[in-house]
mmCIF file of C-alpha atoms in Angstrom:
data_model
loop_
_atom_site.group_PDB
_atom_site.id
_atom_site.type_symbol
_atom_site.label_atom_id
_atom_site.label_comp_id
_atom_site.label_asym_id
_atom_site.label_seq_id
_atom_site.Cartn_x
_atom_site.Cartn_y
_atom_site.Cartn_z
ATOM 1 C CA UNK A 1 0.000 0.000 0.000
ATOM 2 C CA UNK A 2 1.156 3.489 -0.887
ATOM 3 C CA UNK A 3 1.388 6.026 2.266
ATOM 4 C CA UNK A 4 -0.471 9.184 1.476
ATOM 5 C CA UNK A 5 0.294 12.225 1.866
ATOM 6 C CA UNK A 6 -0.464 14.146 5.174
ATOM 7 C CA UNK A 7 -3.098 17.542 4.734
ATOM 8 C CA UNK A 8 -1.896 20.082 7.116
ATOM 9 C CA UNK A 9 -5.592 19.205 9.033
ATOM 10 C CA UNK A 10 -3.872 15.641 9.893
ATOM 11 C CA UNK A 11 -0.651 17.238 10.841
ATOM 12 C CA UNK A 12 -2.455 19.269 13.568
ATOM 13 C CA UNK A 13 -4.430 17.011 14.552
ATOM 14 C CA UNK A 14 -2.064 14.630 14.836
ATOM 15 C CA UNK A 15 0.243 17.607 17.059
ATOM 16 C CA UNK A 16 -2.793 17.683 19.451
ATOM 17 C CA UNK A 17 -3.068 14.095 20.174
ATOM 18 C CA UNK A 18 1.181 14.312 20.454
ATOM 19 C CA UNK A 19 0.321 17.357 23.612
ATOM 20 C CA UNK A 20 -1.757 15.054 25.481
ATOM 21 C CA UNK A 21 0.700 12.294 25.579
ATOM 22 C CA UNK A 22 3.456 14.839 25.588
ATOM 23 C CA UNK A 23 5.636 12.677 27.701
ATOM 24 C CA UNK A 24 5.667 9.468 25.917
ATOM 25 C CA UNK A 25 6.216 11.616 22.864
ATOM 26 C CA UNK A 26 9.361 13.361 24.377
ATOM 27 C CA UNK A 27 10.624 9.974 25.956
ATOM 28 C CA UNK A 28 10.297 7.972 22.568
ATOM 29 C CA UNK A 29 11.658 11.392 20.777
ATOM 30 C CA UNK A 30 15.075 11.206 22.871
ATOM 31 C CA UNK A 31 15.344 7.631 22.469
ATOM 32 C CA UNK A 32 14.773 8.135 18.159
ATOM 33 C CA UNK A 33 11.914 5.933 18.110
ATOM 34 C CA UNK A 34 8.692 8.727 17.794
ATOM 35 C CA UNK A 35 7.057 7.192 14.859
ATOM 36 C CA UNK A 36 6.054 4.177 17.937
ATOM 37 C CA UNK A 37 3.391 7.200 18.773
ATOM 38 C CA UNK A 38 1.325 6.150 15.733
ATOM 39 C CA UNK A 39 -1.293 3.371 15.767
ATOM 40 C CA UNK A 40 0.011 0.421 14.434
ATOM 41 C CA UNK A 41 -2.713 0.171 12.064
ATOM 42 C CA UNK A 42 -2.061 3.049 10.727
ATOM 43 C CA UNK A 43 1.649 2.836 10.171
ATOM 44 C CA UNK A 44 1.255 1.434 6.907
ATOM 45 C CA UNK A 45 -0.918 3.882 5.322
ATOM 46 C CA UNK A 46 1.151 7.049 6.073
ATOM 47 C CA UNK A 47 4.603 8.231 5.454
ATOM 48 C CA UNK A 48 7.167 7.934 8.330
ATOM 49 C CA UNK A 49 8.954 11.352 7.458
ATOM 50 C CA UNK A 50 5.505 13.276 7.258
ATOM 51 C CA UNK A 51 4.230 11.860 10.703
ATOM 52 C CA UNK A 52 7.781 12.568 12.242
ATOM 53 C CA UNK A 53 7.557 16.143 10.994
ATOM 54 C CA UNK A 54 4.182 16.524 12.522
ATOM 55 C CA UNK A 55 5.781 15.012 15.630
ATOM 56 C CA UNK A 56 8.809 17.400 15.659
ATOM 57 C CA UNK A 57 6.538 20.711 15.048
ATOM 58 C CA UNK A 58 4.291 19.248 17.996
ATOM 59 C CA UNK A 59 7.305 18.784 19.872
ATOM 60 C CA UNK A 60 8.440 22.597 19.232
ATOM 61 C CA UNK A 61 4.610 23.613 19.420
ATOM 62 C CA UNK A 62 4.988 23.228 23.781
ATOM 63 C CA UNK A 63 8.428 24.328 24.407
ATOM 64 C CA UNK A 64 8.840 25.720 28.300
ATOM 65 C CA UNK A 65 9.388 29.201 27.079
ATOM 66 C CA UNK A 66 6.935 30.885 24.878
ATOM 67 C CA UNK A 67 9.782 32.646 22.730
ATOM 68 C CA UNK A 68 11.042 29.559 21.465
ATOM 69 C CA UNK A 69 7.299 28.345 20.315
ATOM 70 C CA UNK A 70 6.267 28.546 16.708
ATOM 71 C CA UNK A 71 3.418 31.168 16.091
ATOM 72 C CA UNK A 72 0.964 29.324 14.555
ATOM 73 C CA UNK A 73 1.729 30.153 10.742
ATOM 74 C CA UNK A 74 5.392 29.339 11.212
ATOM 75 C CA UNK A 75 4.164 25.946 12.250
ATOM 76 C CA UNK A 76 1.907 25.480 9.043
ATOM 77 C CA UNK A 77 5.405 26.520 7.235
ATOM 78 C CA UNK A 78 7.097 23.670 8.901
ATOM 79 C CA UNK A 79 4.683 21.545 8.175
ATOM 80 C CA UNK A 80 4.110 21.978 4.330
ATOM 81 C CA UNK A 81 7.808 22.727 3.401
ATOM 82 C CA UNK A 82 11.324 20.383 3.455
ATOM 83 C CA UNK A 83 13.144 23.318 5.630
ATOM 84 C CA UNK A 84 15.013 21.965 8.429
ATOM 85 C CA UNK A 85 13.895 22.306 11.608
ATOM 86 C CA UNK A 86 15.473 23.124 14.872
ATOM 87 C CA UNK A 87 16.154 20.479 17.614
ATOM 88 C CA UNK A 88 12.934 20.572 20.205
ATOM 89 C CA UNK A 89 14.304 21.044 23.820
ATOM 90 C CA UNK A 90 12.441 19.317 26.935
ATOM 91 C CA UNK A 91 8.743 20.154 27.714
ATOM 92 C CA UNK A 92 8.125 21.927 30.283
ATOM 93 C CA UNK A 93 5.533 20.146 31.484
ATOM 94 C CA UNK A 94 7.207 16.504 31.574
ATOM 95 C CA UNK A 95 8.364 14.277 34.949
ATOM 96 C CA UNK A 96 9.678 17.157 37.114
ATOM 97 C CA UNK A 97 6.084 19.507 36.806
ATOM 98 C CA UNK A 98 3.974 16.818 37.007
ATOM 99 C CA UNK A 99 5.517 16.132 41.033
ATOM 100 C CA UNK A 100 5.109 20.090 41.428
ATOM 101 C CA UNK A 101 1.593 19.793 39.906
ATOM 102 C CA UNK A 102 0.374 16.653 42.841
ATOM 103 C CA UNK A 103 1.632 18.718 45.787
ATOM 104 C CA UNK A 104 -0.592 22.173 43.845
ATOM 105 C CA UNK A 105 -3.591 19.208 44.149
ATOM 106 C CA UNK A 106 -2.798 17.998 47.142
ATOM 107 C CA UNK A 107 -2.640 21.617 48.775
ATOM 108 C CA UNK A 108 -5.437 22.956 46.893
ATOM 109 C CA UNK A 109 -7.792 20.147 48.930
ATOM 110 C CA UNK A 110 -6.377 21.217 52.050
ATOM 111 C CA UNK A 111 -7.166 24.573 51.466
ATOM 112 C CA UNK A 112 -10.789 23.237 50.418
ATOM 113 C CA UNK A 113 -11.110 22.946 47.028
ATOM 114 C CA UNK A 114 -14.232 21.180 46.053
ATOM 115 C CA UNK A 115 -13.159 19.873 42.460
ATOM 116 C CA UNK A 116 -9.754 19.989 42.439
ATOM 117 C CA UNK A 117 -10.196 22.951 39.499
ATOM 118 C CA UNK A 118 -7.111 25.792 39.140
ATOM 119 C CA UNK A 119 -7.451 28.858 38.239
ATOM 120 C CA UNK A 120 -5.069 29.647 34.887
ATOM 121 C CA UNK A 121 -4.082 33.376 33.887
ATOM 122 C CA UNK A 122 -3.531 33.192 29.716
ATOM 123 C CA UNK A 123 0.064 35.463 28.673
ATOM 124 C CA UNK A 124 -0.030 37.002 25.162
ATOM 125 C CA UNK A 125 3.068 35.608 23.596
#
């Protein structure tokens, strides 16, 4: 079978999906195996270096400091050209946040928090 060609749609959906398992994706990225993200099923039906570009502009998409994050037509560039790209750095919200973010639950329910639900101020980039 013939893997077709990935519609910028895909691509960000795909990036999406990549965020909520953002640290499987970074842990298979460092150890060169990212394509293991994609359903097995569908490995055969799609090219490997589309779906790892998708992966990598994902990867750059959450970067710890806003600065170094695509704006959102840079990433549609990445995603439709052959330009290289530059090397993602570590999430910031991988292993060492996720131990910050238990003790934020487990403080917020001694304070009293009902549903566990934060409060989150959005920054302009």
């Amino acid at each position: 079978m013939q893997p077709h060609k990935l519609d910028v749609a895909s691509c960000i959906t795909l990036i999406l999906t990549l965020n909520v398992n953002l640290i499987q994706a970074w842990e298979l990225w460092k150890a060169d195996s990212p394509f293991e993200l994609v359903d097995p099923i569908l490995r055969e039906s799609c090219s490997e270096d589309q779906v790892l570009r998708c992966i990598h502009v994902g990867l750059l998409c959450v970067e710890d400091n806003a600065v170094d994050r695509p704006i959102m037509s840079d990433a549609i560039s990445m995603l439709t050209s052959e330009a290289q790209l530059p090397l993602p750095k570590q999430p910031a919200f991988s292993n060492a946040r996720s131990i910050v973010e238990e003790k934020s639950l487990s403080k917020s329910a001694e304070i009293g928090s009902i549903n566990y639900v934060s409060m989150s101020t959005m920054d302009a980039r």
